[in-house]
Amino acid sequence: MTLATALCLTVPLALSACAPEPGTHGGAQNRPGSSSTKGGGGDSSGSSWSKPKHEPDITKQKTLPKGFPTEAFALPKGATIDDAGERGPGVWFVVLSTKDRAAADALWAEVIAINGFTEQDPSDTPEGGRSATLSSPQLTVQALTLPGDGGTVLLSYDLSAPLTSG
């Protein structure tokens, strides 16, 4: 289980390091403006990568989605939801926000305690956060803290229920 988790976390990072840099010749068939894409692209710098004219309008969901497993992943009283959603059947996410690292550490510990999770593979992130796998018989959760501007910290939880056969 530990090896699988490590691979899931490191393989995407390793593969992204292989991606060609904008302006290089690698991967030209899939870049905007290349001969295999319609519409072309480009900007004044001569790069075939065009910048979006405006940022996409991403609306955050401040409430838990219908079907969220609140019995297996209860939120502590007073927790502030920054975003939440369902990625697919049996897979959800919730992002909580805190004002500082001390509040994030307390919330992290409370989520583990009230849900009876076992914390596995804890580690520090390069950004100054932390990550771990939280597990219970009902859920496996990939947990991550993300330090932000002004001392704020986001706590990101990706939940997945075990597959059931039948």
Short mmCIF file of C-alpha atoms in Angstrom, two decimals:
data_model
loop_
_atom_site.label_atom_id
_atom_site.label_comp_id
_atom_site.label_asym_id
_atom_site.label_seq_id
_atom_site.Cartn_x
_atom_site.Cartn_y
_atom_site.Cartn_z
CA MET A 1 0.00 0.00 0.00
CA THR A 2 2.84 2.38 0.89
CA LEU A 3 4.62 1.73 -2.39
CA ALA A 4 1.42 2.27 -4.38
CA THR A 5 0.78 5.57 -2.63
CA ALA A 6 4.35 6.70 -3.21
CA LEU A 7 4.10 5.83 -6.89
CA CYS A 8 0.77 7.65 -7.23
CA LEU A 9 2.35 10.77 -5.77
CA THR A 10 5.70 10.67 -7.58
CA VAL A 11 4.92 9.33 -11.07
CA PRO A 12 2.85 12.39 -12.13
CA LEU A 13 5.63 14.68 -10.89
CA ALA A 14 8.26 12.69 -12.76
CA LEU A 15 6.22 12.68 -15.95
CA SER A 16 5.55 16.40 -15.78
CA ALA A 17 9.31 16.95 -15.70
CA CYS A 18 9.43 15.30 -19.15
CA ALA A 19 6.99 17.74 -20.71
CA PRO A 20 8.52 20.05 -23.32
CA GLU A 21 8.97 23.67 -22.40
CA PRO A 22 6.93 26.24 -24.33
CA GLY A 23 8.85 27.33 -27.39
CA THR A 24 10.75 24.04 -27.78
CA HIS A 25 10.17 21.64 -30.63
CA GLY A 26 9.08 18.66 -28.51
CA GLY A 27 5.41 17.70 -28.62
CA ALA A 28 4.60 20.12 -31.43
CA GLN A 29 1.72 18.05 -32.76
CA ASN A 30 -0.37 18.73 -29.63
CA ARG A 31 0.36 22.41 -29.03
CA PRO A 32 -2.02 25.19 -29.96
CA GLY A 33 -0.99 26.71 -33.26
CA SER A 34 0.69 23.59 -34.58
CA SER A 35 -0.28 22.10 -37.88
CA SER A 36 -2.32 19.33 -36.30
CA THR A 37 -4.64 21.64 -34.35
CA LYS A 38 -7.40 23.74 -35.82
CA GLY A 39 -7.56 27.48 -35.35
CA GLY A 40 -3.88 28.05 -34.72
CA GLY A 41 -2.56 30.21 -31.98
CA GLY A 42 0.28 32.40 -31.07
CA ASP A 43 1.11 35.61 -29.36
CA SER A 44 3.33 38.62 -29.98
CA SER A 45 6.39 36.83 -28.57
CA GLY A 46 6.31 34.40 -31.47
CA SER A 47 5.44 31.50 -29.19
CA SER A 48 2.73 29.12 -30.37
CA TRP A 49 1.33 29.11 -26.82
CA SER A 50 -1.42 31.64 -26.58
CA LYS A 51 -2.54 33.18 -23.32
CA PRO A 52 -6.21 33.04 -22.42
CA LYS A 53 -8.00 36.33 -22.95
CA HIS A 54 -9.58 35.96 -19.51
CA GLU A 55 -9.33 33.60 -16.59
CA PRO A 56 -11.92 30.81 -16.58
CA ASP A 57 -14.80 31.45 -14.21
CA ILE A 58 -14.34 28.76 -11.59
CA THR A 59 -17.05 28.81 -8.96
CA LYS A 60 -16.18 27.18 -5.68
CA GLN A 61 -18.78 25.05 -3.95
CA LYS A 62 -19.01 26.15 -0.29
CA THR A 63 -21.25 23.26 0.80
CA LEU A 64 -20.77 19.50 0.74
CA PRO A 65 -22.24 17.79 -2.33
CA LYS A 66 -25.22 15.47 -2.10
CA GLY A 67 -23.96 11.98 -1.29
CA PHE A 68 -20.81 13.19 0.52
CA PRO A 69 -19.94 10.54 3.15
CA THR A 70 -20.47 12.72 6.23
CA GLU A 71 -20.81 9.63 8.44
CA ALA A 72 -17.27 8.53 7.52
CA PHE A 73 -15.75 12.02 7.14
CA ALA A 74 -17.37 14.36 9.64
CA LEU A 75 -16.19 17.95 9.61
CA PRO A 76 -15.25 19.56 12.92
CA LYS A 77 -17.63 22.22 14.24
CA GLY A 78 -16.73 25.62 12.88
CA ALA A 79 -14.68 24.29 9.93
CA THR A 80 -14.82 26.63 6.94
CA ILE A 81 -15.35 24.95 3.55
CA ASP A 82 -13.34 26.66 0.81
CA ASP A 83 -14.45 24.21 -1.90
CA ALA A 84 -16.05 20.77 -2.15
CA GLY A 85 -17.30 18.40 -4.80
CA GLU A 86 -17.62 14.92 -6.21
CA ARG A 87 -15.06 13.68 -8.74
CA GLY A 88 -16.99 10.52 -9.59
CA PRO A 89 -18.75 7.58 -7.97
CA GLY A 90 -17.21 7.04 -4.54
CA VAL A 91 -14.69 9.87 -4.93
CA TRP A 92 -15.07 13.32 -3.32
CA PHE A 93 -12.95 16.27 -2.26
CA VAL A 94 -13.24 18.97 0.36
CA VAL A 95 -10.92 21.92 0.97
CA LEU A 96 -11.03 23.67 4.33
CA SER A 97 -9.50 27.07 5.07
CA THR A 98 -7.86 28.38 8.22
CA LYS A 99 -6.41 31.73 9.21
CA ASP A 100 -2.97 30.39 10.18
CA ARG A 101 -0.75 27.35 10.62
CA ALA A 102 -1.70 26.80 14.27
CA ALA A 103 -5.40 26.63 13.33
CA ALA A 104 -4.55 24.29 10.43
CA ASP A 105 -2.56 21.96 12.71
CA ALA A 106 -5.45 21.85 15.20
CA LEU A 107 -8.00 21.18 12.44
CA TRP A 108 -5.78 18.45 10.92
CA ALA A 109 -5.58 16.68 14.31
CA GLU A 110 -9.33 17.09 14.93
CA VAL A 111 -10.28 15.61 11.53
CA ILE A 112 -8.14 12.57 12.33
CA ALA A 113 -9.51 12.20 15.87
CA ILE A 114 -13.25 12.60 15.22
CA ASN A 115 -13.20 10.24 12.24
CA GLY A 116 -10.93 7.59 13.77
CA PHE A 117 -8.39 7.80 10.96
CA THR A 118 -4.97 6.22 11.00
CA GLU A 119 -2.33 8.60 9.62
CA GLN A 120 0.18 6.94 7.28
CA ASP A 121 3.21 8.22 5.37
CA PRO A 122 3.29 11.73 6.86
CA SER A 123 5.73 14.08 5.14
CA ASP A 124 6.49 17.75 4.67
CA THR A 125 5.87 19.41 1.30
CA PRO A 126 8.34 21.74 -0.45
CA GLU A 127 5.86 24.61 0.05
CA GLY A 128 5.99 24.23 3.84
CA GLY A 129 2.83 22.15 4.18
CA ARG A 130 2.32 18.55 5.08
CA SER A 131 0.79 15.49 3.47
CA ALA A 132 -0.37 12.08 4.63
CA THR A 133 -2.71 9.25 3.80
CA LEU A 134 -5.58 8.92 6.26
CA SER A 135 -7.41 5.63 6.41
CA SER A 136 -10.40 4.02 8.03
CA PRO A 137 -12.48 0.99 7.08
CA GLN A 138 -14.86 3.29 5.14
CA LEU A 139 -12.43 5.70 3.42
CA THR A 140 -8.94 6.34 2.17
CA VAL A 141 -8.08 10.03 2.21
CA GLN A 142 -5.14 11.86 0.65
CA ALA A 143 -4.61 14.87 2.92
CA LEU A 144 -2.50 17.93 2.18
CA THR A 145 -1.99 21.37 3.70
CA LEU A 146 -1.23 24.30 1.43
CA PRO A 147 0.21 27.47 2.98
CA GLY A 148 -1.13 30.62 1.35
CA ASP A 149 -0.64 34.36 1.33
CA GLY A 150 -0.84 36.20 4.62
CA GLY A 151 -0.36 33.04 6.69
CA THR A 152 -3.62 31.35 5.65
CA VAL A 153 -3.57 27.58 5.17
CA LEU A 154 -5.84 25.35 3.09
CA LEU A 155 -6.41 21.73 4.06
CA SER A 156 -7.22 19.58 1.04
CA TYR A 157 -8.80 16.16 1.43
CA ASP A 158 -9.36 13.73 -1.47
CA LEU A 159 -11.66 10.94 -0.30
CA SER A 160 -12.26 7.58 -1.90
CA ALA A 161 -14.50 4.77 -0.73
CA PRO A 162 -13.31 1.20 -1.24
CA LEU A 163 -14.67 -0.48 -4.34
CA THR A 164 -17.43 -2.93 -3.63
CA SER A 165 -17.97 -5.98 -5.76
CA GLY A 166 -21.34 -7.25 -6.66
#
